[in-house]
XYZ file of C-alpha atoms in Angstrom:
441
model
C -34.609 43.075 144.693
C -34.008 46.738 145.802
C -31.597 46.914 148.664
C -33.437 48.275 151.937
C -32.413 49.086 155.348
C -33.824 47.495 158.447
C -35.737 50.711 159.232
C -37.257 50.833 155.782
C -38.538 47.268 156.217
C -39.969 48.194 159.696
C -41.866 51.017 158.080
C -43.264 48.762 155.368
C -44.321 46.145 157.926
C -46.262 48.943 159.777
C -48.119 49.749 156.514
C -49.146 45.993 156.284
C -46.589 45.112 153.687
C -45.712 42.251 156.017
C -44.895 38.540 155.968
C -47.823 36.245 155.375
C -48.265 34.989 158.922
C -51.050 34.915 161.584
C -51.816 38.279 163.199
C -50.609 37.170 166.577
C -47.305 36.039 165.117
C -46.782 39.218 163.164
C -47.505 41.224 166.312
C -44.700 39.300 167.981
C -42.340 39.982 165.031
C -43.052 43.678 165.140
C -42.178 43.841 168.871
C -38.837 41.942 168.306
C -38.129 44.175 165.214
C -38.804 47.434 167.027
C -37.323 46.567 170.459
C -34.254 44.657 169.362
C -33.270 44.838 165.740
C -33.965 48.512 165.048
C -31.998 49.808 168.062
C -28.864 47.667 167.226
C -28.817 47.632 163.370
C -30.585 51.058 162.696
C -30.064 52.218 159.193
C -28.003 49.204 158.195
C -28.871 47.790 154.804
C -26.204 45.022 154.874
C -25.516 42.305 157.396
C -22.182 40.549 157.959
C -21.712 37.342 159.979
C -19.532 39.337 162.414
C -22.250 41.787 162.968
C -24.812 39.124 163.704
C -22.334 37.355 166.030
C -21.623 40.538 167.862
C -25.270 41.136 168.188
C -25.792 37.598 169.714
C -22.975 38.198 172.223
C -24.356 41.460 173.410
C -27.843 39.928 174.155
C -26.315 36.902 175.786
C -23.930 38.929 177.993
C -26.899 41.180 178.920
C -28.635 38.176 180.398
C -30.928 37.126 177.601
C -31.553 33.330 177.246
C -30.328 31.491 174.178
C -33.978 30.634 173.355
C -34.962 34.285 173.217
C -31.882 35.112 171.102
C -32.930 32.330 168.728
C -36.395 33.868 168.402
C -34.930 37.156 167.449
C -32.797 35.603 164.818
C -35.919 33.990 163.356
C -37.199 37.509 162.761
C -33.872 38.661 161.531
C -33.947 35.981 158.860
C -37.466 37.139 157.846
C -36.129 40.689 157.465
C -33.361 39.553 155.265
C -35.962 37.941 152.968
C -37.500 41.411 152.486
C -34.283 42.835 150.965
C -31.528 43.514 153.455
C -28.228 42.644 151.830
C -26.244 39.788 153.450
C -23.356 37.380 152.953
C -25.253 34.126 152.881
C -26.697 32.325 149.787
C -29.206 30.642 152.238
C -29.879 31.030 155.849
C -28.902 27.309 156.668
C -25.299 28.385 156.239
C -25.429 30.487 159.441
C -22.961 29.398 162.137
C -24.009 31.368 165.113
C -22.246 30.392 168.357
C -23.896 30.709 171.772
C -20.916 30.950 174.203
C -21.496 30.802 177.910
C -20.028 33.288 180.300
C -16.919 32.599 182.226
C -18.952 32.361 185.315
C -21.336 29.872 183.698
C -18.397 27.776 182.587
C -16.968 27.621 186.115
C -20.354 26.589 187.436
C -20.778 23.926 184.844
C -17.235 22.497 185.488
C -17.987 22.368 189.239
C -21.338 20.729 188.632
C -19.746 18.080 186.433
C -16.957 17.363 188.851
C -19.493 16.973 191.724
C -21.813 14.710 189.630
C -18.653 12.472 188.705
C -17.651 12.256 192.449
C -21.204 11.416 193.381
C -21.409 8.629 190.760
C -18.090 7.246 191.738
C -19.118 7.066 195.294
C -22.500 5.348 194.360
C -20.412 2.691 192.381
C -18.749 1.679 195.673
C -22.067 0.903 197.456
C -22.923 -2.979 197.443
C -26.271 -4.471 197.012
C -28.501 -4.805 199.962
C -28.938 -8.577 200.941
C -32.336 -10.107 200.687
C -34.083 -10.827 203.957
C -33.490 -14.605 203.222
C -29.691 -14.218 203.371
C -28.185 -15.804 206.528
C -25.966 -13.529 208.641
C -22.282 -14.311 208.769
C -18.747 -13.264 207.675
C -17.343 -16.197 205.558
C -17.676 -19.665 204.143
C -18.078 -21.225 207.557
C -21.373 -19.268 208.021
C -22.983 -20.633 204.835
C -26.053 -22.823 205.135
C -26.305 -26.149 203.436
C -29.711 -26.290 201.735
C -29.552 -29.873 200.382
C -27.350 -32.549 199.168
C -27.493 -35.156 196.463
C -25.693 -37.911 194.510
C -23.576 -40.751 195.662
C -19.926 -40.417 196.863
C -17.620 -42.536 194.784
C -15.704 -45.483 196.710
C -12.179 -45.114 195.684
C -9.020 -47.172 196.612
C -6.466 -45.500 199.028
C -4.025 -45.009 196.076
C -6.575 -42.967 193.954
C -4.973 -40.258 191.944
C -5.867 -36.511 192.019
C -6.982 -35.109 188.546
C -3.658 -33.473 187.779
C -1.938 -36.806 187.941
C -4.763 -38.524 185.998
C -4.338 -35.785 183.272
C -0.806 -36.536 182.975
C -1.154 -40.337 183.041
C -3.761 -40.348 180.135
C -2.219 -37.349 178.375
C -5.407 -35.143 178.690
C -3.955 -31.865 180.080
C -0.570 -30.446 179.841
C -0.071 -27.861 182.598
C 3.600 -27.344 181.975
C 3.097 -26.602 178.275
C 0.622 -23.893 179.344
C 3.265 -22.314 181.588
C 5.680 -22.427 178.516
C 3.112 -20.769 176.180
C 1.572 -18.213 178.620
C 2.058 -18.919 182.345
C 0.572 -20.780 185.256
C -3.207 -21.124 185.168
C -3.496 -21.510 181.295
C -3.562 -25.287 180.683
C -3.349 -26.912 177.192
C -6.170 -29.636 176.730
C -5.201 -32.517 174.506
C -6.729 -35.477 172.805
C -9.721 -36.873 174.742
C -9.138 -34.048 177.292
C -9.986 -31.438 174.531
C -12.851 -33.489 173.265
C -14.211 -33.696 176.874
C -14.149 -29.902 177.058
C -16.071 -29.627 173.774
C -18.492 -32.361 174.875
C -19.400 -30.609 178.203
C -19.864 -27.216 176.391
C -22.251 -28.706 173.949
C -24.061 -30.764 176.575
C -24.586 -27.673 178.845
C -25.829 -25.494 175.789
C -28.137 -28.146 174.492
C -29.627 -28.467 178.110
C -30.026 -24.781 178.380
C -31.696 -24.489 175.021
C -34.078 -27.351 175.898
C -34.932 -25.271 179.009
C -35.926 -22.352 176.857
C -32.871 -20.312 176.932
C -31.801 -18.367 173.689
C -28.128 -18.949 172.924
C -25.880 -15.928 172.452
C -22.350 -15.869 171.258
C -20.922 -12.710 172.869
C -17.729 -10.781 172.569
C -14.877 -11.842 174.977
C -13.802 -8.142 175.560
C -16.019 -5.374 176.861
C -15.644 -1.757 177.489
C -15.640 0.021 180.951
C -19.354 0.975 180.578
C -20.284 -2.664 180.433
C -18.082 -3.487 183.487
C -19.725 -0.782 185.455
C -23.140 -1.827 184.386
C -22.948 -5.327 185.842
C -20.953 -4.301 188.753
C -17.523 -5.926 188.062
C -16.123 -2.244 187.881
C -14.775 -0.846 190.127
C -15.016 -3.743 192.532
C -13.268 -6.351 190.601
C -11.028 -4.090 188.563
C -7.782 -5.588 190.116
C -8.925 -9.143 189.159
C -9.809 -8.315 185.514
C -7.319 -8.372 182.583
C -7.241 -4.887 181.067
C -6.137 -4.007 177.569
C -4.797 -0.539 178.499
C -4.151 0.883 175.043
C -7.812 0.211 173.885
C -9.263 0.501 177.389
C -11.004 -2.878 177.094
C -11.422 -5.678 179.611
C -11.289 -9.524 179.004
C -14.619 -10.797 180.364
C -14.511 -12.866 183.703
C -17.844 -14.361 182.846
C -20.302 -14.303 179.849
C -22.679 -12.544 182.313
C -21.054 -9.189 181.632
C -21.602 -9.028 177.713
C -24.913 -10.831 177.738
C -26.517 -8.719 180.476
C -25.182 -5.549 178.941
C -27.243 -6.379 175.749
C -30.084 -4.715 177.754
C -28.205 -1.695 178.961
C -30.019 1.482 178.250
C -33.121 -0.577 176.931
C -36.747 -0.392 177.754
C -38.404 -3.764 177.317
C -42.115 -4.407 176.873
C -43.734 -6.346 179.601
C -44.724 -9.137 177.051
C -40.935 -9.703 176.320
C -40.270 -10.811 179.984
C -38.948 -13.044 181.201
C -35.830 -12.943 178.918
C -33.789 -16.075 179.005
C -30.294 -16.167 177.386
C -27.422 -18.623 177.661
C -23.836 -18.239 176.378
C -20.635 -20.206 176.200
C -17.318 -18.238 176.621
C -13.839 -18.507 177.689
C -13.425 -16.596 181.012
C -10.394 -14.634 182.156
C -9.562 -14.008 185.891
C -6.237 -12.675 187.357
C -7.030 -14.452 190.648
C -4.317 -12.358 192.248
C -3.164 -13.691 195.642
C -4.192 -17.251 195.013
C -1.576 -19.784 196.091
C -1.078 -23.140 197.823
C -2.266 -26.680 197.476
C -5.926 -25.708 197.031
C -5.087 -24.118 193.538
C -3.244 -27.141 192.054
C -4.312 -28.391 188.553
C -7.810 -27.264 187.559
C -8.764 -25.915 190.959
C -8.107 -22.273 190.107
C -7.209 -21.083 186.638
C -6.727 -17.712 184.814
C -8.543 -18.928 181.705
C -11.386 -21.466 181.726
C -14.570 -22.366 179.839
C -18.029 -21.830 181.195
C -21.640 -21.793 180.100
C -23.765 -18.941 181.682
C -27.548 -18.534 182.010
C -28.918 -15.020 182.295
C -32.463 -13.958 182.999
C -34.253 -10.576 182.961
C -37.556 -10.602 184.744
C -40.311 -8.635 186.505
C -39.563 -7.991 190.190
C -42.718 -10.004 191.333
C -41.497 -12.988 189.207
C -37.739 -13.022 189.938
C -37.668 -15.363 192.734
C -39.719 -17.872 190.804
C -37.028 -17.518 188.079
C -34.266 -17.948 190.566
C -35.784 -21.319 191.786
C -36.095 -22.476 188.158
C -32.389 -21.606 187.608
C -31.335 -23.578 190.792
C -33.374 -26.535 189.563
C -31.835 -26.338 186.067
C -28.211 -26.442 187.496
C -29.166 -29.129 189.932
C -30.464 -31.158 187.030
C -27.063 -30.888 185.328
C -24.979 -32.121 188.111
C -27.479 -35.001 188.617
C -27.108 -36.021 184.928
C -23.280 -36.021 185.405
C -23.796 -38.365 188.324
C -21.719 -36.228 190.694
C -22.240 -35.968 194.481
C -23.191 -32.333 195.194
C -24.516 -29.866 197.789
C -26.257 -26.537 197.362
C -25.180 -23.687 199.713
C -27.150 -20.552 200.703
C -24.390 -18.076 201.013
C -24.221 -15.674 204.093
C -23.940 -11.963 203.622
C -20.260 -11.872 204.181
C -19.434 -14.542 201.637
C -21.691 -13.023 198.718
C -20.560 -10.977 195.836
C -20.664 -7.214 195.823
C -23.621 -7.101 193.499
C -25.841 -9.966 194.672
C -29.016 -9.738 196.672
C -28.981 -13.654 197.311
C -26.723 -16.335 195.990
C -26.837 -20.088 196.035
C -23.535 -22.036 195.313
C -23.195 -25.494 193.913
C -20.339 -27.610 195.120
C -19.410 -31.147 193.885
C -17.274 -33.644 195.861
C -13.909 -34.435 194.576
C -13.119 -37.965 195.778
C -9.324 -38.120 195.322
C -8.749 -34.684 196.881
C -11.528 -35.375 199.535
C -12.871 -31.840 199.332
C -15.779 -29.854 198.009
C -15.260 -27.708 194.829
C -17.422 -24.946 193.806
C -18.700 -25.286 190.259
C -21.704 -22.739 190.109
C -23.174 -19.592 191.625
C -26.702 -18.813 191.013
C -27.759 -15.292 191.968
C -30.579 -12.869 191.994
C -29.508 -9.120 191.765
C -32.894 -7.790 192.081
C -32.835 -4.196 190.598
C -29.144 -3.519 191.528
C -27.747 -4.221 188.104
C -30.764 -2.937 186.291
C -30.427 0.402 188.031
C -26.653 0.691 186.981
C -27.631 -0.607 183.486
C -30.933 1.429 183.134
C -32.581 -1.788 182.167
C -36.326 -1.182 182.340
C -39.546 -2.429 181.248
C -42.806 -0.737 180.364
C -45.768 -2.138 182.334
C -49.398 -2.640 181.288
C -50.139 0.813 182.746
C -47.384 2.239 180.579
C -45.291 2.960 183.602
C -41.581 2.384 183.238
C -39.947 0.256 186.002
C -36.606 -1.406 186.696
C -36.233 -5.079 185.814
C -34.639 -7.837 188.019
C -31.525 -9.464 186.723
C -30.337 -13.060 187.504
C -27.571 -15.235 186.452
C -25.814 -18.495 187.178
C -22.975 -20.849 185.938
C -24.460 -23.825 184.068
C -21.674 -24.790 184.389
C -18.019 -23.809 184.824
C -15.887 -26.658 183.463
C -12.600 -26.903 185.372
C -13.792 -28.327 188.624
C -16.422 -30.343 186.905
C -13.689 -31.965 184.949
C -11.571 -32.508 188.094
C -14.409 -34.327 189.823
C -15.284 -36.359 186.722
C -11.753 -37.598 186.378
C -11.247 -38.283 190.058
C -14.628 -39.850 190.888
C -14.764 -41.995 187.853
C -11.314 -43.639 187.783
C -11.147 -47.403 187.615
C -8.213 -49.838 186.960
C -9.428 -49.981 183.286
C -9.554 -46.080 182.858
C -11.902 -43.116 183.549
C -15.478 -43.882 182.753
C -17.592 -41.283 181.066
C -21.154 -40.479 182.512
C -24.016 -41.900 180.337
C -25.348 -38.468 179.485
C -21.966 -37.388 178.100
C -21.215 -40.441 175.947
C -23.156 -39.210 172.819
C -21.218 -35.874 173.072
C -17.795 -37.437 173.759
C -17.957 -40.173 171.115
C -16.327 -42.533 173.736
C -17.373 -44.182 176.964
C -13.917 -44.497 178.741
C -10.570 -42.613 178.800
C -7.872 -45.289 178.612
């Protein structure tokens, strides 16, 4: 092909020796050629990468938009096809940079800083309590919804669970201290089998209730922690692997709910019902005294969690179903229980409404919390960007709910204490097929 200058190509185009394009497109090409390319490149019959980059910089610094510059380069490539010598074997090799001015860089940096500050501020705002939440500041203001089960009649010399665990060689708290530290017990023999039996029992009950079992990771990234609201609110209570910036989960709620982060569900997929067993890790900083002895408060424990994603108009029906599910579990375990409606001051940072389950520990003569069942309404979904597409094709935020079904440590404490007899510790009927024994002796 004979080497031509850009001016020569412009003259040829005027004589209708032009690209095969629509007339309107050609007219636009000619305007760009005459108003931008000819004044800059003039008689040039060869193009270098530096020449093109300098041209781009001049246009951008003159206030032209990146889109307009890219339109000009489309025409420049067309010109090159008509015979202007250049450095590239094909035009895909172009590496044109579109720098921003210093002023734009400063504005962009300021905007990003302001957006980050705003996001961090929003993360510190708790959920708004539902109108059904009682007013109050602490546990003494919680409302007892209902009670069930029969209290065990124990002799005066009944043993607390930590002494029973030692007597029957079920749990070794001192060995856990040796291996790791306080709050990391070692389960042995029938104590370990009882843990496994409870986990399988809870998972089977959840499956029978329509929940899909998930086996999640036990560590999550910061985005997952922020999504469900553990970060930044509970950061001081979470174990953090600093080098990898990962967090040990305090509950399976975090990884399971984050399955739906940045997801748009179809309306027909709702409600979603998931359950998961996991070990849970909590620093429980500041917990001391007689109320944390034995299994009452641990840094590592086992728990089965149920999680639901639903439409806003159905979420309170889902909440009632979850409460009924947990109540059925404690009834099958033959434990005395009560259900509390938590006051605003005793609820978690992220909850719109929460119901706690407590079982009575006969030897300790105190109520032990074993489950919290909560509706977060759209609070978590907003952080997660968990949405669904309605029948009208509108995208709306989901409601998220979760509950412990159940946490094992205090359930085990109550089972050991309430079922102690002179012959040994009796196993509830529902657990015998899972344990493979009916008494610990």
